[in-house]
Amino acid sequence: MSFKSIVRELKEMKDGIGSISRRGEVEGRHWRNRTRTHIAPDVVPFDPNQQGQWANIPPELLLDIVRRVEESETSFPARTAVVFCASVCKSWREVTKEIVKTPEECGRLTFPISLKQPGPRESPIHCFIKRNRANSVYRLYFGLTPSEDESDKLLLAAKRIRRATSTDFVISLVSDDFSRASSTYVGKLRSNFLGTKFTIYDNQLPSDAAIQHRGRLSRRFSTKQVSPTVSACNYSIATVSYELNVLRTRGPRRMHCAMHSIPFSSIQEGGSAPTPTSFPQYFNEKSSPALVPRAKEPSVNSSLTVSVPSREPLVLKNKAPRWHEQLQCWCLNFKGRVTVASVKNFQLVAAVDPSHNIPAAVQETTILQFGKIGKDIFTMDYCYPLSAFQAFAICLSSFDTKPACE
């Protein structure tokens, strides 16, 4: 059997197994539409313990098949073949997860958890954001620029919700479900009243971190209403602050990002950033209700702050632009990735104290850049130690109104 035939049969098997587990053709169409909207279903639409005819393949042959698929299909939509391998059965899933490397190691995005893992160290991952003003939805896509046939791969989506004293950006794996009680919910961004300070919340606790309650827990849901498949807490992992422009001086926005979940040592030689390997257990339908974090009155809106003992957090600052006399504007070198002047454009680098003895090349490395290329279209390029989720949340803060900062 040829290699292409194996991949073809994997696709057919995936479609066949999925149709068996669905309750009807209507639900089947709904599921297929949902899986196209994000990288891959982390919880497969059938019993992962189910074993079929492909489960009896010799381990050496299975390892070779999955490795060849992973190496040959490097970009979407062809890379969905890797996802199909993980969807065959439990043994295939384990082998695929073992072979597929993190974005830091291979520079590729495969599974949903890749969006929570640090980007590559050498070159950034290129993405772009589309803004829909009509419904206040922001979609993050993988790729350099939008394609003509609109077949771009959706990574994350966010919906802006205005409140009396703040603004929330609810972030989801799909673009049609922003409920914080959904399994597709991954986090949120919340601003203060003036839009000068934003807090990034994650739905899972970072590695090696302790948590503390901040404020009162929301009482929108009672204990009995919280499902075992629902993320019951939000963990504060970062803050984005914009400096007030009291004197109304001319110039770009000035911002700082305190990444509480990323230690400063991550950019030092030999350092590493937290890398989650899976979503919380309560995303799994078979998880026990006891695995859901509980307090007196837990809810999906519970907000907690993360503290990492004896670790200095990584702080990012926007790279200072230079004034161009001929163009009469502030300029930054975006290397062709930004083409429209906007107050929202920025580049973030590490804020380093001279006592840290960090090489100049590391200090000048652009960790995140964001800028406008067209009407309601923006580019977002990120690299280590930020993840796609963290980078997207930081960029969303630029969309909120900031009259006191301009």
mmCIF file of N, CA and C in Angstrom, residues 275-372:
data_model
loop_
_atom_site.group_PDB
_atom_site.id
_atom_site.type_symbol
_atom_site.label_atom_id
_atom_site.label_comp_id
_atom_site.label_asym_id
_atom_site.label_seq_id
_atom_site.Cartn_x
_atom_site.Cartn_y
_atom_site.Cartn_z
ATOM 1 N N THR A 275 5.411 25.324 29.392
ATOM 2 C CA THR A 275 4.851 24.716 28.191
ATOM 3 C C THR A 275 3.810 23.679 28.576
ATOM 4 N N PRO A 276 2.525 24.033 28.596
ATOM 5 C CA PRO A 276 1.485 23.041 28.915
ATOM 6 C C PRO A 276 1.414 21.977 27.832
ATOM 7 N N THR A 277 1.095 20.770 28.224
ATOM 8 C CA THR A 277 1.020 19.660 27.281
ATOM 9 C C THR A 277 -0.405 19.224 26.981
ATOM 10 N N SER A 278 -1.352 19.712 27.765
ATOM 11 C CA SER A 278 -2.751 19.363 27.521
ATOM 12 C C SER A 278 -3.641 20.377 28.200
ATOM 13 N N PHE A 279 -4.889 20.412 27.787
ATOM 14 C CA PHE A 279 -5.856 21.270 28.430
ATOM 15 C C PHE A 279 -6.241 20.674 29.781
ATOM 16 N N PRO A 280 -6.892 21.452 30.652
ATOM 17 C CA PRO A 280 -7.291 20.919 31.962
ATOM 18 C C PRO A 280 -8.113 19.661 31.813
ATOM 19 N N GLN A 281 -8.042 18.808 32.831
ATOM 20 C CA GLN A 281 -8.738 17.527 32.765
ATOM 21 C C GLN A 281 -10.236 17.686 32.662
ATOM 22 N N TYR A 282 -10.770 18.809 33.159
ATOM 23 C CA TYR A 282 -12.206 18.955 33.110
ATOM 24 C C TYR A 282 -12.693 19.304 31.724
ATOM 25 N N PHE A 283 -11.773 19.369 30.723
ATOM 26 C CA PHE A 283 -12.218 19.445 29.341
ATOM 27 C C PHE A 283 -12.645 18.073 28.855
ATOM 28 N N ASN A 284 -12.163 17.043 29.522
ATOM 29 C CA ASN A 284 -12.478 15.684 29.119
ATOM 30 C C ASN A 284 -13.851 15.304 29.629
ATOM 31 N N GLU A 285 -14.687 14.754 28.783
ATOM 32 C CA GLU A 285 -16.056 14.434 29.160
ATOM 33 C C GLU A 285 -16.118 13.375 30.244
ATOM 34 N N LYS A 286 -15.060 12.551 30.378
ATOM 35 C CA LYS A 286 -15.086 11.492 31.366
ATOM 36 C C LYS A 286 -14.432 11.911 32.675
ATOM 37 N N SER A 287 -14.047 13.170 32.804
ATOM 38 C CA SER A 287 -13.420 13.633 34.030
ATOM 39 C C SER A 287 -14.413 13.613 35.181
ATOM 40 N N SER A 288 -13.887 13.392 36.358
ATOM 41 C CA SER A 288 -14.732 13.390 37.545
ATOM 42 C C SER A 288 -15.042 14.803 37.983
ATOM 43 N N PRO A 289 -16.265 15.065 38.508
ATOM 44 C CA PRO A 289 -16.579 16.402 39.003
ATOM 45 C C PRO A 289 -15.621 16.844 40.092
ATOM 46 N N ALA A 290 -14.972 15.902 40.771
ATOM 47 C CA ALA A 290 -14.053 16.264 41.841
ATOM 48 C C ALA A 290 -12.810 16.954 41.311
ATOM 49 N N LEU A 291 -12.550 16.832 39.987
ATOM 50 C CA LEU A 291 -11.372 17.452 39.414
ATOM 51 C C LEU A 291 -11.569 18.935 39.150
ATOM 52 N N VAL A 292 -12.808 19.398 39.206
ATOM 53 C CA VAL A 292 -13.079 20.807 38.970
ATOM 54 C C VAL A 292 -12.711 21.597 40.215
ATOM 55 N N PRO A 293 -11.888 22.677 40.093
ATOM 56 C CA PRO A 293 -11.546 23.479 41.262
ATOM 57 C C PRO A 293 -12.800 23.989 41.948
ATOM 58 N N ARG A 294 -12.884 23.811 43.257
ATOM 59 C CA ARG A 294 -14.088 24.202 43.976
ATOM 60 C C ARG A 294 -13.766 25.165 45.100
ATOM 61 N N ALA A 295 -14.664 26.101 45.247
ATOM 62 C CA ALA A 295 -14.613 26.990 46.390
ATOM 63 C C ALA A 295 -16.002 26.961 46.996
ATOM 64 N N LYS A 296 -16.301 27.933 47.829
ATOM 65 C CA LYS A 296 -17.611 27.937 48.451
ATOM 66 C C LYS A 296 -18.700 28.048 47.419
ATOM 67 N N GLU A 297 -18.481 28.922 46.438
ATOM 68 C CA GLU A 297 -19.437 29.075 45.341
ATOM 69 C C GLU A 297 -18.655 29.224 44.038
ATOM 70 N N PRO A 298 -18.136 28.132 43.474
ATOM 71 C CA PRO A 298 -17.343 28.243 42.258
ATOM 72 C C PRO A 298 -18.192 28.630 41.059
ATOM 73 N N SER A 299 -17.546 29.172 40.052
ATOM 74 C CA SER A 299 -18.245 29.509 38.824
ATOM 75 C C SER A 299 -17.251 29.688 37.710
ATOM 76 N N VAL A 300 -17.775 29.763 36.489
ATOM 77 C CA VAL A 300 -16.903 29.957 35.342
ATOM 78 C C VAL A 300 -16.301 31.351 35.343
ATOM 79 N N ASN A 301 -16.786 32.244 36.174
ATOM 80 C CA ASN A 301 -16.276 33.597 36.204
ATOM 81 C C ASN A 301 -15.351 33.846 37.377
ATOM 82 N N SER A 302 -14.965 32.799 38.099
ATOM 83 C CA SER A 302 -14.060 32.968 39.209
ATOM 84 C C SER A 302 -12.734 33.491 38.694
ATOM 85 N N SER A 303 -12.186 34.527 39.325
ATOM 86 C CA SER A 303 -10.939 35.131 38.890
ATOM 87 C C SER A 303 -9.904 34.983 39.976
ATOM 88 N N LEU A 304 -8.757 34.435 39.594
ATOM 89 C CA LEU A 304 -7.690 34.231 40.540
ATOM 90 C C LEU A 304 -6.418 34.791 39.943
ATOM 91 N N THR A 305 -5.478 35.165 40.784
ATOM 92 C CA THR A 305 -4.208 35.689 40.310
ATOM 93 C C THR A 305 -3.127 34.653 40.507
ATOM 94 N N VAL A 306 -2.178 34.637 39.599
ATOM 95 C CA VAL A 306 -1.103 33.656 39.638
ATOM 96 C C VAL A 306 0.119 34.272 40.306
ATOM 97 N N SER A 307 0.747 33.548 41.207
ATOM 98 C CA SER A 307 1.993 33.993 41.801
ATOM 99 C C SER A 307 3.005 32.874 41.695
ATOM 100 N N VAL A 308 4.151 33.203 41.134
ATOM 101 C CA VAL A 308 5.222 32.224 40.996
ATOM 102 C C VAL A 308 6.311 32.600 41.988
ATOM 103 N N PRO A 309 6.430 31.869 43.104
ATOM 104 C CA PRO A 309 7.376 32.225 44.152
ATOM 105 C C PRO A 309 8.808 32.333 43.645
ATOM 106 N N SER A 310 9.507 33.345 44.114
ATOM 107 C CA SER A 310 10.939 33.560 43.860
ATOM 108 C C SER A 310 11.282 33.641 42.375
ATOM 109 N N ARG A 311 10.343 34.054 41.546
ATOM 110 C CA ARG A 311 10.609 34.205 40.129
ATOM 111 C C ARG A 311 10.268 35.608 39.681
ATOM 112 N N GLU A 312 11.203 36.246 39.023
ATOM 113 C CA GLU A 312 10.960 37.580 38.476
ATOM 114 C C GLU A 312 10.208 37.442 37.161
ATOM 115 N N PRO A 313 9.076 38.094 37.026
ATOM 116 C CA PRO A 313 8.299 37.946 35.782
ATOM 117 C C PRO A 313 8.959 38.664 34.618
ATOM 118 N N LEU A 314 8.685 38.184 33.432
ATOM 119 C CA LEU A 314 9.156 38.833 32.217
ATOM 120 C C LEU A 314 8.291 40.055 31.936
ATOM 121 N N VAL A 315 8.924 41.176 31.666
ATOM 122 C CA VAL A 315 8.212 42.414 31.342
ATOM 123 C C VAL A 315 8.571 42.823 29.917
ATOM 124 N N LEU A 316 7.555 43.114 29.138
ATOM 125 C CA LEU A 316 7.753 43.560 27.765
ATOM 126 C C LEU A 316 7.415 45.038 27.649
ATOM 127 N N LYS A 317 8.102 45.715 26.775
ATOM 128 C CA LYS A 317 7.830 47.140 26.525
ATOM 129 C C LYS A 317 7.807 47.380 25.026
ATOM 130 N N ASN A 318 7.106 48.420 24.612
ATOM 131 C CA ASN A 318 7.062 48.708 23.185
ATOM 132 C C ASN A 318 8.364 49.374 22.739
ATOM 133 N N LYS A 319 8.835 48.950 21.582
ATOM 134 C CA LYS A 319 10.073 49.505 21.036
ATOM 135 C C LYS A 319 9.835 50.961 20.633
ATOM 136 N N ALA A 320 10.723 51.835 21.056
ATOM 137 C CA ALA A 320 10.548 53.261 20.787
ATOM 138 C C ALA A 320 10.716 53.553 19.297
ATOM 139 N N PRO A 321 9.746 54.194 18.653
ATOM 140 C CA PRO A 321 9.878 54.546 17.233
ATOM 141 C C PRO A 321 10.743 55.798 17.061
ATOM 142 N N ARG A 322 11.128 56.059 15.839
ATOM 143 C CA ARG A 322 11.903 57.273 15.542
ATOM 144 C C ARG A 322 11.044 58.214 14.691
ATOM 145 N N TRP A 323 11.306 59.497 14.844
ATOM 146 C CA TRP A 323 10.551 60.502 14.091
ATOM 147 C C TRP A 323 11.183 60.720 12.720
ATOM 148 N N HIS A 324 10.366 60.568 11.676
ATOM 149 C CA HIS A 324 10.833 60.735 10.299
ATOM 150 C C HIS A 324 10.467 62.134 9.837
ATOM 151 N N GLU A 325 11.487 62.960 9.600
ATOM 152 C CA GLU A 325 11.248 64.360 9.257
ATOM 153 C C GLU A 325 10.548 64.520 7.913
ATOM 154 N N GLN A 326 10.935 63.707 6.936
ATOM 155 C CA GLN A 326 10.334 63.851 5.611
ATOM 156 C C GLN A 326 8.881 63.395 5.600
ATOM 157 N N LEU A 327 8.603 62.289 6.279
ATOM 158 C CA LEU A 327 7.239 61.780 6.309
ATOM 159 C C LEU A 327 6.389 62.427 7.392
ATOM 160 N N GLN A 328 7.068 63.098 8.330
ATOM 161 C CA GLN A 328 6.370 63.745 9.448
ATOM 162 C C GLN A 328 5.501 62.744 10.226
ATOM 163 N N CYS A 329 6.122 61.625 10.594
ATOM 164 C CA CYS A 329 5.413 60.616 11.376
ATOM 165 C C CYS A 329 6.429 59.753 12.122
ATOM 166 N N TRP A 330 5.933 58.995 13.075
ATOM 167 C CA TRP A 330 6.768 58.070 13.828
ATOM 168 C C TRP A 330 6.893 56.772 13.036
ATOM 169 N N CYS A 331 8.100 56.218 12.986
ATOM 170 C CA CYS A 331 8.351 55.059 12.139
ATOM 171 C C CYS A 331 9.026 53.921 12.921
ATOM 172 N N LEU A 332 8.684 52.702 12.530
ATOM 173 C CA LEU A 332 9.316 51.487 13.029
ATOM 174 C C LEU A 332 9.567 50.571 11.838
ATOM 175 N N ASN A 333 10.599 49.746 11.928
ATOM 176 C CA ASN A 333 10.903 48.802 10.863
ATOM 177 C C ASN A 333 10.133 47.503 11.091
ATOM 178 N N PHE A 334 9.026 47.347 10.383
ATOM 179 C CA PHE A 334 8.207 46.136 10.498
ATOM 180 C C PHE A 334 8.585 45.101 9.445
ATOM 181 N N LYS A 335 9.636 45.340 8.686
ATOM 182 C CA LYS A 335 10.141 44.406 7.677
ATOM 183 C C LYS A 335 9.057 44.018 6.666
ATOM 184 N N GLY A 336 8.271 45.021 6.268
ATOM 185 C CA GLY A 336 7.270 44.813 5.241
ATOM 186 C C GLY A 336 5.968 44.190 5.706
ATOM 187 N N ARG A 337 5.857 43.891 6.989
ATOM 188 C CA ARG A 337 4.653 43.228 7.491
ATOM 189 C C ARG A 337 3.556 44.209 7.862
ATOM 190 N N VAL A 338 3.855 45.493 7.926
ATOM 191 C CA VAL A 338 2.855 46.525 8.234
ATOM 192 C C VAL A 338 2.953 47.599 7.161
ATOM 193 N N THR A 339 1.818 47.974 6.582
ATOM 194 C CA THR A 339 1.831 48.913 5.457
ATOM 195 C C THR A 339 0.982 50.158 5.672
ATOM 196 N N VAL A 340 0.194 50.193 6.745
ATOM 197 C CA VAL A 340 -0.695 51.336 6.993
ATOM 198 C C VAL A 340 -0.346 51.947 8.347
ATOM 199 N N ALA A 341 -0.170 53.269 8.360
ATOM 200 C CA ALA A 341 0.130 53.957 9.614
ATOM 201 C C ALA A 341 -1.082 53.918 10.537
ATOM 202 N N SER A 342 -0.844 53.585 11.801
ATOM 203 C CA SER A 342 -1.933 53.505 12.776
ATOM 204 C C SER A 342 -1.361 53.639 14.177
ATOM 205 N N VAL A 343 -2.143 54.246 15.054
ATOM 206 C CA VAL A 343 -1.719 54.373 16.444
ATOM 207 C C VAL A 343 -1.688 53.008 17.126
ATOM 208 N N LYS A 344 -2.332 52.025 16.527
ATOM 209 C CA LYS A 344 -2.365 50.679 17.105
ATOM 210 C C LYS A 344 -1.087 49.887 16.839
ATOM 211 N N ASN A 345 -0.296 50.290 15.856
ATOM 212 C CA ASN A 345 0.909 49.536 15.493
ATOM 213 C C ASN A 345 1.925 49.564 16.640
ATOM 214 N N PHE A 346 2.546 48.406 16.892
ATOM 215 C CA PHE A 346 3.579 48.361 17.934
ATOM 216 C C PHE A 346 4.495 47.158 17.746
ATOM 217 N N GLN A 347 5.642 47.228 18.389
ATOM 218 C CA GLN A 347 6.576 46.113 18.508
ATOM 219 C C GLN A 347 6.973 45.992 19.976
ATOM 220 N N LEU A 348 7.004 44.775 20.492
ATOM 221 C CA LEU A 348 7.344 44.550 21.888
ATOM 222 C C LEU A 348 8.690 43.830 21.996
ATOM 223 N N VAL A 349 9.514 44.335 22.901
ATOM 224 C CA VAL A 349 10.799 43.712 23.228
ATOM 225 C C VAL A 349 10.865 43.535 24.736
ATOM 226 N N ALA A 350 11.838 42.772 25.201
ATOM 227 C CA ALA A 350 11.989 42.548 26.631
ATOM 228 C C ALA A 350 12.548 43.794 27.308
ATOM 229 N N ALA A 351 11.944 44.142 28.448
ATOM 230 C CA ALA A 351 12.453 45.249 29.262
ATOM 231 C C ALA A 351 13.544 44.687 30.175
ATOM 232 N N VAL A 352 14.785 45.055 29.897
ATOM 233 C CA VAL A 352 15.933 44.443 30.565
ATOM 234 C C VAL A 352 16.692 45.489 31.372
ATOM 235 N N ASP A 353 17.015 45.130 32.607
ATOM 236 C CA ASP A 353 17.853 45.975 33.449
ATOM 237 C C ASP A 353 19.319 45.689 33.121
ATOM 238 N N PRO A 354 20.177 46.711 33.105
ATOM 239 C CA PRO A 354 21.590 46.477 32.779
ATOM 240 C C PRO A 354 22.269 45.435 33.667
ATOM 241 N N SER A 355 21.774 45.267 34.890
ATOM 242 C CA SER A 355 22.393 44.311 35.810
ATOM 243 C C SER A 355 22.146 42.855 35.404
ATOM 244 N N HIS A 356 21.234 42.629 34.471
ATOM 245 C CA HIS A 356 20.924 41.263 34.067
ATOM 246 C C HIS A 356 21.919 40.686 33.068
ATOM 247 N N ASN A 357 22.748 41.538 32.470
ATOM 248 C CA ASN A 357 23.768 41.094 31.516
ATOM 249 C C ASN A 357 23.174 40.260 30.369
ATOM 250 N N ILE A 358 22.101 40.764 29.802
ATOM 251 C CA ILE A 358 21.477 40.109 28.653
ATOM 252 C C ILE A 358 22.133 40.634 27.382
ATOM 253 N N PRO A 359 22.521 39.744 26.452
ATOM 254 C CA PRO A 359 23.142 40.203 25.200
ATOM 255 C C PRO A 359 22.268 41.208 24.458
ATOM 256 N N ALA A 360 22.925 42.131 23.758
ATOM 257 C CA ALA A 360 22.198 43.173 23.031
ATOM 258 C C ALA A 360 21.267 42.582 21.980
ATOM 259 N N ALA A 361 21.689 41.490 21.363
ATOM 260 C CA ALA A 361 20.854 40.871 20.330
ATOM 261 C C ALA A 361 19.540 40.377 20.904
ATOM 262 N N VAL A 362 19.576 39.840 22.124
ATOM 263 C CA VAL A 362 18.349 39.370 22.773
ATOM 264 C C VAL A 362 17.471 40.555 23.146
ATOM 265 N N GLN A 363 18.080 41.625 23.612
ATOM 266 C CA GLN A 363 17.307 42.803 23.994
ATOM 267 C C GLN A 363 16.612 43.445 22.800
ATOM 268 N N GLU A 364 17.207 43.345 21.628
ATOM 269 C CA GLU A 364 16.630 43.952 20.432
ATOM 270 C C GLU A 364 15.669 43.025 19.698
ATOM 271 N N THR A 365 15.563 41.771 20.125
ATOM 272 C CA THR A 365 14.679 40.820 19.450
ATOM 273 C C THR A 365 13.225 41.206 19.635
ATOM 274 N N THR A 366 12.506 41.325 18.546
ATOM 275 C CA THR A 366 11.076 41.645 18.604
ATOM 276 C C THR A 366 10.300 40.379 18.937
ATOM 277 N N ILE A 367 9.689 40.353 20.109
ATOM 278 C CA ILE A 367 8.948 39.182 20.564
ATOM 279 C C ILE A 367 7.531 39.165 19.985
ATOM 280 N N LEU A 368 6.956 40.344 19.814
ATOM 281 C CA LEU A 368 5.605 40.458 19.245
ATOM 282 C C LEU A 368 5.505 41.747 18.463
ATOM 283 N N GLN A 369 4.978 41.661 17.254
ATOM 284 C CA GLN A 369 4.701 42.868 16.490
ATOM 285 C C GLN A 369 3.301 42.783 15.911
ATOM 286 N N PHE A 370 2.674 43.951 15.858
ATOM 287 C CA PHE A 370 1.270 44.037 15.454
ATOM 288 C C PHE A 370 1.094 45.312 14.655
ATOM 289 N N GLY A 371 0.395 45.213 13.525
ATOM 290 C CA GLY A 371 0.210 46.410 12.727
ATOM 291 C C GLY A 371 -0.849 46.245 11.658
ATOM 292 N N LYS A 372 -1.252 47.359 11.098
ATOM 293 C CA LYS A 372 -2.353 47.404 10.148
ATOM 294 C C LYS A 372 -1.846 47.256 8.723
#
